Amino acid sequence: AARIELARLDASMDLAEVLQQDGAFEAVSDDRIVLEPQQGSRYWLRIEPMQEPGRTQVLRLDRVPVSRLVAWYDPLPGEAPGELIDSFLAPPSGEPLRSDFSLPLRDARRILVAIDPLLPATVSWSLGGEREALIASRGAGNLAAASYAAIFATALVSLALTLAVREPAYRDFTAFAVLAGGFLALAQGHAFELPLLGPLLGAWGIGVLWMAAALCAASALSAAQGLLGLSGRAPALVRVARALVWTLAGFGLLLGILPATVHAQFAPAASAVLSAGLLLPVLATGWGWAHGARPAAAQCLMWAVFWLAATSQLALLSGWLADSGGLAWLQQGGTALAVLGLSIALTDRVIALRQRAEAMQALHASSSAVLRIEQKRRELVETLEASTGTAVEPSDLEWRAFRQLLVVLPDVLPLRAQALTVSGYRGFDYLLAEPMKEKPRICALLADRSSTLKGICRARTAMSLPPEGADPAGPRLGVVPLPVPRPGWGALLLERQEGAFATEELELAGEFAELAFKAVEQGARAVELKRRAETDPLSGMLNHRAGEELLDSQLRAARHAGEPLGVLFLDVDLLRTVNERFGMAVGDHFLRSLGGNLRPLLRDDDLMYRHGGDEFVIVLPGLGIEQSEAVAERMRAQVASQRFRSEQGPIKITVSLGVAALQPGDESARRLVERAARATEMAKGQGRNQVARAKGFGASAEAPDAPPIF
Ligand SMILES: Nc1nc2c(ncn2[C@@H]2O[C@H](COP(=O)(O)OP(=O)(O)OP(=O)(O)O)[C@@H](O)[C@H]2O)c(=O)[nH]1
C-alpha cells in the first residue's frame, strides 16, 4: 500500500540537499530493514503512500532504537522545505532510545524520515488506517504494561519475602526480577520514554542497557547458585558459579562506563557474552534437575524461557535477528512468565529446603544431646568399672559408684543440688549430697518430707514435687526411686531453682542411677569371685597362687626399698598320722583353726597363705632372719602349747618351721619359699616341732622342743 525507499547519505546534508538526491534512494520490498549505525552517515526513508480516498493512513515504525528520527512531509513543488511531522532528536547531552513511532500520512504526500540508529537495528513498519495503528500500538502497550506489572509485582513480593525470611536466594532473585524488568524496559525503548528517568538514562547512554543485561545475568546466576548452595550439593560448582557472578557483574560495570562508539563496535561480542552468561542459570538448574532435584526442573525451564526472551532481545539489538510481530510477545511475555514462574518455583524450593534445613538442625541438636548423654553414660560406666577393679569391699564400691553418679548427673541435667539417700542396702545406709555444702539443707529437707519420699520410693514412680510451702518460686524437687532391693529403699533427689522436672529428665536420671546400681552389683559379684579364686576354702587364707603373687610383689618392693623380708615355711607334723588315727575331720579342723590361732602373732602387713596340703607360708616384710626366726618360734610355741580337742580327747599337734630371708641374689618368690621349705625339712629331720634356719644363715639358735605327743 506504500512505496518505501531507503538512502544512506552524508550526515551533514540538510533536508533541502536530501531532496535533490533522488538517485540515492532505493526501493525496499520487505516490511523490515536492518539499519547499521555508521559515523558520518544517516539513513533516510522516503515513504510514498498510495491514494486511498476517504482514509487516513498511518505509518507505524516499530522498535527503532534511534538517537534521532525526524519526519517531514515532502514539500510539493514550489513549497518551502517540508512541514515537520514528528521529531525525536538526541538532546546534546546524550542518546535517548525510542521504539515506536506513528506517522500520519496525509493527502498521499510523501514523507521523509531521517534516522540515526544507535545500534544495528531492525526496523519494521506497518501501514494501515489510524484505527489499526491505534489498535496495534494499544495491543503492544497493553502487553508491555501487563508484563511490567507482573515483573515488578513479583519483584515486590520477593522483596517482602527477602525481608521476612532473610533468604539469600530471595535477595538475589529480587535483584534479578528488578534487573530483568529494567533490561526489558531499556531494550524495548520504554524506559527512555519515562518522564524523568528517560532523560536521565538517555544522558547515560546505551551503556546502561548493556550494564542492565550483564547485571541481570549475574543476579540470575547468583539466584540459581544460591539454590544449589542451599541444597548442599556440588560445592565446587557453587564456587565456580559464585566466581562467574562476580565476573559478569564486573563486565556489566565496565560496559556501563564505556563510550557509545565502543558499544556500537562491540555490540555483537557483548551480546554473545551476555547470552552465554544468561545460559549459566539454565545449566546450573539443569545440573540439579539431572541429579534428581525435582523443583530444579521447573526452574530450569523458566530460566530457559528467560534466556530465550533475553537472548532474542540481545540478538535483535546486535542485528542478528530480524524483528517480527511475535518477537515482542516472546520478549515481553517470556520475561514476565519467567520471572513469575521462577518466583513460584523458588518459593516452593526455598520452603522445602528451609524445612529440611530446620529438620536437620533439630536432628543435629537432639543427636548432639544424645551423644553427650551417651558420652556421660560411658564415662560413668568406665569409672565404675575401674573402681570395680580396685575395690576391696562391695561397700567401698557402692560408695564410689554413688559418688560418681552425683558427679556425672549435673552434666546431663541442669541441677542446683542433688542427693542420694539409701537405707538398708546390703546393710548400709548412705546419704550423699552434691555440692557437699548443701548437705545440711538437704538433710533437713529429707527429714521434712521423708514420708512423701518413702511413699514415692515404694510406688517406684519418679515424680516432680511442687515447691515447698507457699513460695511458688521456691526450689523444685525431683524424686527418682532407686532400684534398692526390699526391704531397703533409696531415692535420688534432684533440686532445681525453678521449673518442674520433665518426666524424660527424671527417666534419664533413673537410667543413670540404674547404671550405678548395676555396676555395684556386678562389681560386688566380681569382688566375690576374685575373693573366691584367691582364697583357700578350708583355711580361709589366700591360696598358693594368690599368696605367691602377693609374695612376689612384696619381694620386689622390699628389694626396691632395700629392706629385709623374712619367709617362714610351716609344715604340720605327722598330719597323716592324725588323719589316720583321729579321722580326716580332725585334720581338717586343725588346718581350719590354724589361721585364727596364728594370725594374732602377726602384724597387719604380714601375709600368711596356704602353700598346699599341710604347708603354709608366712611372709614377714621388714624382718631379717633373726626377727623372722623369733616369729617362727613364737608360732611353733603357740601351736605346741595348745591341745586340740577330738572325740578321743585332747591331742597335741605340732608344727615345724623353716626360716629364710631375702638375700641379694634371690630371683623369685618361689626360690625363697623353696629355701624356707628345705629348712623345714631340716627341722623335721631334727625331730619335728622345731624351727630351722635355711642354709647360709648359720645354725638355728633355737633348742629343739619335745616331740609331739598324741
Ligand atoms: N585332714 C586333712 N589332711 C590333709 C589335707 N591336706 C593334706 N593332708 C594330709 O596331710 C598329710 C601330709 O603328709 P606329709 O606332710 O607328707 O607327712 P606328715 O604326715 O604330715 O608328716 P611330716 O610332714 O613328715 O611330719 C597327707 O597325709 C595328707 O593327706 C587336708 O586338707 N585335710
JSON list of C-alpha atoms in Angstrom, two decimals, residues 120-282:
[
{"chain": "A", "resi": 120, "resn": "PRO", "atom": "CA", "xyz": [22.44, -2.22, 14.41]},
{"chain": "A", "resi": 121, "resn": "ALA", "atom": "CA", "xyz": [18.68, -2.37, 14.48]},
{"chain": "A", "resi": 122, "resn": "THR", "atom": "CA", "xyz": [15.89, -3.99, 12.63]},
{"chain": "A", "resi": 123, "resn": "VAL", "atom": "CA", "xyz": [13.19, -1.56, 11.71]},
{"chain": "A", "resi": 124, "resn": "SER", "atom": "CA", "xyz": [9.80, -2.85, 10.83]},
{"chain": "A", "resi": 125, "resn": "TRP", "atom": "CA", "xyz": [6.76, -0.93, 9.84]},
{"chain": "A", "resi": 126, "resn": "SER", "atom": "CA", "xyz": [3.14, -1.34, 9.16]},
{"chain": "A", "resi": 127, "resn": "LEU", "atom": "CA", "xyz": [0.88, 0.79, 7.14]},
{"chain": "A", "resi": 128, "resn": "GLY", "atom": "CA", "xyz": [-2.79, 0.97, 7.83]},
{"chain": "A", "resi": 129, "resn": "GLY", "atom": "CA", "xyz": [-5.68, 3.07, 8.88]},
{"chain": "A", "resi": 130, "resn": "GLU", "atom": "CA", "xyz": [-5.49, 5.15, 12.03]},
{"chain": "A", "resi": 131, "resn": "ARG", "atom": "CA", "xyz": [-7.70, 2.63, 13.77]},
{"chain": "A", "resi": 132, "resn": "GLU", "atom": "CA", "xyz": [-5.45, -0.32, 13.00]},
{"chain": "A", "resi": 133, "resn": "ALA", "atom": "CA", "xyz": [-2.40, 1.66, 14.05]},
{"chain": "A", "resi": 134, "resn": "LEU", "atom": "CA", "xyz": [-4.13, 2.62, 17.26]},
{"chain": "A", "resi": 135, "resn": "ILE", "atom": "CA", "xyz": [-5.15, -0.97, 17.98]},
{"chain": "A", "resi": 136, "resn": "ALA", "atom": "CA", "xyz": [-1.68, -2.20, 17.16]},
{"chain": "A", "resi": 137, "resn": "SER", "atom": "CA", "xyz": [0.01, 0.28, 19.42]},
{"chain": "A", "resi": 138, "resn": "ARG", "atom": "CA", "xyz": [-2.57, -0.24, 22.14]},
{"chain": "A", "resi": 139, "resn": "GLY", "atom": "CA", "xyz": [-2.12, -4.02, 21.92]},
{"chain": "A", "resi": 140, "resn": "ALA", "atom": "CA", "xyz": [1.60, -3.66, 22.21]},
{"chain": "A", "resi": 141, "resn": "GLY", "atom": "CA", "xyz": [1.17, -1.18, 25.03]},
{"chain": "A", "resi": 142, "resn": "ASN", "atom": "CA", "xyz": [-1.19, -3.49, 26.90]},
{"chain": "A", "resi": 143, "resn": "LEU", "atom": "CA", "xyz": [1.20, -6.40, 26.61]},
{"chain": "A", "resi": 144, "resn": "ALA", "atom": "CA", "xyz": [4.08, -4.26, 27.74]},
{"chain": "A", "resi": 145, "resn": "ALA", "atom": "CA", "xyz": [2.07, -2.86, 30.68]},
{"chain": "A", "resi": 146, "resn": "ALA", "atom": "CA", "xyz": [0.95, -6.33, 31.76]},
{"chain": "A", "resi": 147, "resn": "SER", "atom": "CA", "xyz": [4.50, -7.66, 31.55]},
{"chain": "A", "resi": 148, "resn": "TYR", "atom": "CA", "xyz": [5.97, -4.84, 33.59]},
{"chain": "A", "resi": 149, "resn": "ALA", "atom": "CA", "xyz": [3.18, -5.09, 36.14]},
{"chain": "A", "resi": 150, "resn": "ALA", "atom": "CA", "xyz": [3.80, -8.83, 36.54]},
{"chain": "A", "resi": 151, "resn": "ILE", "atom": "CA", "xyz": [7.56, -8.40, 36.75]},
{"chain": "A", "resi": 152, "resn": "PHE", "atom": "CA", "xyz": [7.61, -5.57, 39.24]},
{"chain": "A", "resi": 153, "resn": "ALA", "atom": "CA", "xyz": [4.81, -7.04, 41.38]},
{"chain": "A", "resi": 154, "resn": "THR", "atom": "CA", "xyz": [6.82, -10.26, 41.58]},
{"chain": "A", "resi": 155, "resn": "ALA", "atom": "CA", "xyz": [9.90, -8.26, 42.50]},
{"chain": "A", "resi": 156, "resn": "LEU", "atom": "CA", "xyz": [7.94, -6.55, 45.29]},
{"chain": "A", "resi": 157, "resn": "VAL", "atom": "CA", "xyz": [6.64, -9.83, 46.69]},
{"chain": "A", "resi": 158, "resn": "SER", "atom": "CA", "xyz": [10.11, -11.26, 46.51]},
{"chain": "A", "resi": 159, "resn": "LEU", "atom": "CA", "xyz": [11.46, -8.21, 48.32]},
{"chain": "A", "resi": 160, "resn": "ALA", "atom": "CA", "xyz": [8.89, -8.71, 51.09]},
{"chain": "A", "resi": 161, "resn": "LEU", "atom": "CA", "xyz": [9.95, -12.37, 51.36]},
{"chain": "A", "resi": 162, "resn": "THR", "atom": "CA", "xyz": [13.61, -11.35, 51.41]},
{"chain": "A", "resi": 163, "resn": "LEU", "atom": "CA", "xyz": [12.92, -9.13, 54.39]},
{"chain": "A", "resi": 164, "resn": "ALA", "atom": "CA", "xyz": [10.75, -11.74, 56.08]},
{"chain": "A", "resi": 165, "resn": "VAL", "atom": "CA", "xyz": [12.90, -14.87, 55.76]},
{"chain": "A", "resi": 166, "resn": "ARG", "atom": "CA", "xyz": [16.32, -13.34, 55.06]},
{"chain": "A", "resi": 167, "resn": "GLU", "atom": "CA", "xyz": [16.98, -15.98, 52.50]},
{"chain": "A", "resi": 168, "resn": "PRO", "atom": "CA", "xyz": [19.91, -15.02, 50.21]},
{"chain": "A", "resi": 169, "resn": "ALA", "atom": "CA", "xyz": [18.28, -16.82, 47.26]},
{"chain": "A", "resi": 170, "resn": "TYR", "atom": "CA", "xyz": [15.27, -14.45, 47.56]},
{"chain": "A", "resi": 171, "resn": "ARG", "atom": "CA", "xyz": [17.53, -11.43, 47.78]},
{"chain": "A", "resi": 172, "resn": "ASP", "atom": "CA", "xyz": [19.32, -12.42, 44.59]},
{"chain": "A", "resi": 173, "resn": "PHE", "atom": "CA", "xyz": [16.04, -13.21, 42.92]},
{"chain": "A", "resi": 174, "resn": "THR", "atom": "CA", "xyz": [14.63, -9.79, 43.84]},
{"chain": "A", "resi": 175, "resn": "ALA", "atom": "CA", "xyz": [17.65, -8.16, 42.24]},
{"chain": "A", "resi": 176, "resn": "PHE", "atom": "CA", "xyz": [17.17, -10.38, 39.21]},
{"chain": "A", "resi": 177, "resn": "ALA", "atom": "CA", "xyz": [13.45, -9.50, 38.85]},
{"chain": "A", "resi": 178, "resn": "VAL", "atom": "CA", "xyz": [14.18, -5.76, 39.04]},
{"chain": "A", "resi": 179, "resn": "LEU", "atom": "CA", "xyz": [17.08, -6.01, 36.60]},
{"chain": "A", "resi": 180, "resn": "ALA", "atom": "CA", "xyz": [15.13, -8.25, 34.19]},
{"chain": "A", "resi": 181, "resn": "GLY", "atom": "CA", "xyz": [12.29, -5.70, 34.13]},
{"chain": "A", "resi": 182, "resn": "GLY", "atom": "CA", "xyz": [14.81, -2.89, 33.72]},
{"chain": "A", "resi": 183, "resn": "PHE", "atom": "CA", "xyz": [16.61, -4.63, 30.89]},
{"chain": "A", "resi": 184, "resn": "LEU", "atom": "CA", "xyz": [13.34, -5.31, 29.11]},
{"chain": "A", "resi": 185, "resn": "ALA", "atom": "CA", "xyz": [12.20, -1.70, 29.52]},
{"chain": "A", "resi": 186, "resn": "LEU", "atom": "CA", "xyz": [15.54, -0.38, 28.26]},
{"chain": "A", "resi": 187, "resn": "ALA", "atom": "CA", "xyz": [15.86, -2.78, 25.33]},
{"chain": "A", "resi": 188, "resn": "GLN", "atom": "CA", "xyz": [12.30, -2.15, 24.19]},
{"chain": "A", "resi": 189, "resn": "GLY", "atom": "CA", "xyz": [12.83, 1.58, 24.47]},
{"chain": "A", "resi": 190, "resn": "HIS", "atom": "CA", "xyz": [10.13, 2.01, 27.10]},
{"chain": "A", "resi": 191, "resn": "ALA", "atom": "CA", "xyz": [12.39, 3.17, 29.87]},
{"chain": "A", "resi": 192, "resn": "PHE", "atom": "CA", "xyz": [13.64, 6.05, 27.76]},
{"chain": "A", "resi": 193, "resn": "GLU", "atom": "CA", "xyz": [10.11, 7.27, 27.31]},
{"chain": "A", "resi": 194, "resn": "LEU", "atom": "CA", "xyz": [9.55, 7.73, 31.04]},
{"chain": "A", "resi": 195, "resn": "PRO", "atom": "CA", "xyz": [9.12, 11.39, 32.05]},
{"chain": "A", "resi": 196, "resn": "LEU", "atom": "CA", "xyz": [12.05, 11.80, 34.44]},
{"chain": "A", "resi": 197, "resn": "LEU", "atom": "CA", "xyz": [14.00, 8.62, 34.13]},
{"chain": "A", "resi": 198, "resn": "GLY", "atom": "CA", "xyz": [14.11, 8.78, 30.32]},
{"chain": "A", "resi": 199, "resn": "PRO", "atom": "CA", "xyz": [16.31, 11.88, 30.02]},
{"chain": "A", "resi": 200, "resn": "LEU", "atom": "CA", "xyz": [18.50, 10.59, 32.83]},
{"chain": "A", "resi": 201, "resn": "LEU", "atom": "CA", "xyz": [19.00, 7.23, 31.17]},
{"chain": "A", "resi": 202, "resn": "GLY", "atom": "CA", "xyz": [19.42, 8.99, 27.84]},
{"chain": "A", "resi": 203, "resn": "ALA", "atom": "CA", "xyz": [22.16, 11.12, 29.35]},
{"chain": "A", "resi": 204, "resn": "TRP", "atom": "CA", "xyz": [23.94, 7.97, 30.49]},
{"chain": "A", "resi": 205, "resn": "GLY", "atom": "CA", "xyz": [23.82, 6.43, 27.06]},
{"chain": "A", "resi": 206, "resn": "ILE", "atom": "CA", "xyz": [23.35, 2.99, 25.64]},
{"chain": "A", "resi": 207, "resn": "GLY", "atom": "CA", "xyz": [25.88, 1.59, 28.11]},
{"chain": "A", "resi": 208, "resn": "VAL", "atom": "CA", "xyz": [23.13, 1.42, 30.69]},
{"chain": "A", "resi": 209, "resn": "LEU", "atom": "CA", "xyz": [21.36, -1.19, 28.59]},
{"chain": "A", "resi": 210, "resn": "TRP", "atom": "CA", "xyz": [24.38, -3.46, 28.44]},
{"chain": "A", "resi": 211, "resn": "MET", "atom": "CA", "xyz": [25.05, -2.96, 32.08]},
{"chain": "A", "resi": 212, "resn": "ALA", "atom": "CA", "xyz": [21.47, -3.95, 32.94]},
{"chain": "A", "resi": 213, "resn": "ALA", "atom": "CA", "xyz": [21.84, -7.08, 30.80]},
{"chain": "A", "resi": 214, "resn": "ALA", "atom": "CA", "xyz": [25.11, -8.08, 32.46]},
{"chain": "A", "resi": 215, "resn": "LEU", "atom": "CA", "xyz": [23.88, -7.42, 36.00]},
{"chain": "A", "resi": 216, "resn": "CYS", "atom": "CA", "xyz": [20.70, -9.29, 35.16]},
{"chain": "A", "resi": 217, "resn": "ALA", "atom": "CA", "xyz": [22.76, -12.31, 34.08]},
{"chain": "A", "resi": 218, "resn": "ALA", "atom": "CA", "xyz": [24.88, -12.01, 37.25]},
{"chain": "A", "resi": 219, "resn": "SER", "atom": "CA", "xyz": [21.87, -11.85, 39.57]},
{"chain": "A", "resi": 220, "resn": "ALA", "atom": "CA", "xyz": [20.17, -14.71, 37.69]},
{"chain": "A", "resi": 221, "resn": "LEU", "atom": "CA", "xyz": [23.23, -16.89, 38.17]},
{"chain": "A", "resi": 222, "resn": "SER", "atom": "CA", "xyz": [23.52, -15.82, 41.78]},
{"chain": "A", "resi": 223, "resn": "ALA", "atom": "CA", "xyz": [19.90, -16.82, 42.47]},
{"chain": "A", "resi": 224, "resn": "ALA", "atom": "CA", "xyz": [20.40, -20.19, 40.77]},
{"chain": "A", "resi": 225, "resn": "GLN", "atom": "CA", "xyz": [23.70, -20.71, 42.55]},
{"chain": "A", "resi": 226, "resn": "GLY", "atom": "CA", "xyz": [22.09, -19.79, 45.88]},
{"chain": "A", "resi": 227, "resn": "LEU", "atom": "CA", "xyz": [19.66, -22.61, 45.39]},
{"chain": "A", "resi": 228, "resn": "LEU", "atom": "CA", "xyz": [22.43, -25.03, 44.53]},
{"chain": "A", "resi": 229, "resn": "GLY", "atom": "CA", "xyz": [24.22, -23.92, 47.67]},
{"chain": "A", "resi": 230, "resn": "LEU", "atom": "CA", "xyz": [21.06, -24.25, 49.74]},
{"chain": "A", "resi": 231, "resn": "SER", "atom": "CA", "xyz": [20.62, -27.77, 48.51]},
{"chain": "A", "resi": 232, "resn": "GLY", "atom": "CA", "xyz": [24.11, -28.56, 49.84]},
{"chain": "A", "resi": 233, "resn": "ARG", "atom": "CA", "xyz": [25.09, -30.19, 46.56]},
{"chain": "A", "resi": 234, "resn": "ALA", "atom": "CA", "xyz": [28.10, -29.71, 44.31]},
{"chain": "A", "resi": 235, "resn": "PRO", "atom": "CA", "xyz": [30.09, -27.24, 46.45]},
{"chain": "A", "resi": 236, "resn": "ALA", "atom": "CA", "xyz": [32.70, -26.95, 43.67]},
{"chain": "A", "resi": 237, "resn": "LEU", "atom": "CA", "xyz": [30.01, -25.94, 41.17]},
{"chain": "A", "resi": 238, "resn": "VAL", "atom": "CA", "xyz": [28.71, -23.37, 43.64]},
{"chain": "A", "resi": 239, "resn": "ARG", "atom": "CA", "xyz": [32.17, -21.86, 43.97]},
{"chain": "A", "resi": 240, "resn": "VAL", "atom": "CA", "xyz": [32.61, -21.62, 40.19]},
{"chain": "A", "resi": 241, "resn": "ALA", "atom": "CA", "xyz": [29.15, -20.08, 39.85]},
{"chain": "A", "resi": 242, "resn": "ARG", "atom": "CA", "xyz": [29.96, -17.52, 42.54]},
{"chain": "A", "resi": 243, "resn": "ALA", "atom": "CA", "xyz": [33.15, -16.52, 40.73]},
{"chain": "A", "resi": 244, "resn": "LEU", "atom": "CA", "xyz": [31.23, -16.19, 37.45]},
{"chain": "A", "resi": 245, "resn": "VAL", "atom": "CA", "xyz": [28.63, -13.98, 39.15]},
{"chain": "A", "resi": 246, "resn": "TRP", "atom": "CA", "xyz": [31.33, -11.50, 40.09]},
{"chain": "A", "resi": 247, "resn": "THR", "atom": "CA", "xyz": [32.92, -11.70, 36.64]},
{"chain": "A", "resi": 248, "resn": "LEU", "atom": "CA", "xyz": [29.60, -10.92, 34.97]},
{"chain": "A", "resi": 249, "resn": "ALA", "atom": "CA", "xyz": [28.88, -8.06, 37.38]},
{"chain": "A", "resi": 250, "resn": "GLY", "atom": "CA", "xyz": [32.34, -6.59, 36.70]},
{"chain": "A", "resi": 251, "resn": "PHE", "atom": "CA", "xyz": [31.81, -6.97, 32.96]},
{"chain": "A", "resi": 252, "resn": "GLY", "atom": "CA", "xyz": [28.47, -5.15, 33.28]},
{"chain": "A", "resi": 253, "resn": "LEU", "atom": "CA", "xyz": [30.01, -2.24, 35.18]},
{"chain": "A", "resi": 254, "resn": "LEU", "atom": "CA", "xyz": [32.72, -1.95, 32.53]},
{"chain": "A", "resi": 255, "resn": "LEU", "atom": "CA", "xyz": [30.14, -1.90, 29.74]},
{"chain": "A", "resi": 256, "resn": "GLY", "atom": "CA", "xyz": [28.23, 0.73, 31.68]},
{"chain": "A", "resi": 257, "resn": "ILE", "atom": "CA", "xyz": [31.06, 3.24, 31.56]},
{"chain": "A", "resi": 258, "resn": "LEU", "atom": "CA", "xyz": [32.38, 2.62, 28.05]},
{"chain": "A", "resi": 259, "resn": "PRO", "atom": "CA", "xyz": [31.54, 5.29, 25.42]},
{"chain": "A", "resi": 260, "resn": "ALA", "atom": "CA", "xyz": [28.74, 4.75, 22.90]},
{"chain": "A", "resi": 261, "resn": "THR", "atom": "CA", "xyz": [31.11, 4.30, 19.94]},
{"chain": "A", "resi": 262, "resn": "VAL", "atom": "CA", "xyz": [32.72, 1.30, 21.63]},
{"chain": "A", "resi": 263, "resn": "HIS", "atom": "CA", "xyz": [29.29, -0.19, 22.29]},
{"chain": "A", "resi": 264, "resn": "ALA", "atom": "CA", "xyz": [28.35, 0.12, 18.66]},
{"chain": "A", "resi": 265, "resn": "GLN", "atom": "CA", "xyz": [31.57, -1.64, 17.73]},
{"chain": "A", "resi": 266, "resn": "PHE", "atom": "CA", "xyz": [31.41, -4.43, 20.28]},
{"chain": "A", "resi": 267, "resn": "ALA", "atom": "CA", "xyz": [27.69, -4.94, 20.44]},
{"chain": "A", "resi": 268, "resn": "PRO", "atom": "CA", "xyz": [27.74, -8.44, 18.86]},
{"chain": "A", "resi": 269, "resn": "ALA", "atom": "CA", "xyz": [30.59, -9.62, 21.11]},
{"chain": "A", "resi": 270, "resn": "ALA", "atom": "CA", "xyz": [28.90, -8.21, 24.22]},
{"chain": "A", "resi": 271, "resn": "SER", "atom": "CA", "xyz": [25.62, -9.82, 23.19]},
{"chain": "A", "resi": 272, "resn": "ALA", "atom": "CA", "xyz": [27.32, -13.19, 22.79]},
{"chain": "A", "resi": 273, "resn": "VAL", "atom": "CA", "xyz": [29.00, -12.96, 26.20]},
{"chain": "A", "resi": 274, "resn": "LEU", "atom": "CA", "xyz": [25.80, -11.88, 27.94]},
{"chain": "A", "resi": 275, "resn": "SER", "atom": "CA", "xyz": [23.75, -14.54, 26.21]},
{"chain": "A", "resi": 276, "resn": "ALA", "atom": "CA", "xyz": [26.27, -17.12, 27.40]},
{"chain": "A", "resi": 277, "resn": "GLY", "atom": "CA", "xyz": [26.08, -15.60, 30.90]},
{"chain": "A", "resi": 278, "resn": "LEU", "atom": "CA", "xyz": [22.33, -15.90, 30.89]},
{"chain": "A", "resi": 279, "resn": "LEU", "atom": "CA", "xyz": [22.63, -19.54, 29.89]},
{"chain": "A", "resi": 280, "resn": "LEU", "atom": "CA", "xyz": [24.53, -20.35, 33.10]},
{"chain": "A", "resi": 281, "resn": "PRO", "atom": "CA", "xyz": [21.45, -20.42, 35.38]},
{"chain": "A", "resi": 282, "resn": "VAL", "atom": "CA", "xyz": [19.84, -22.81, 32.88]}
]
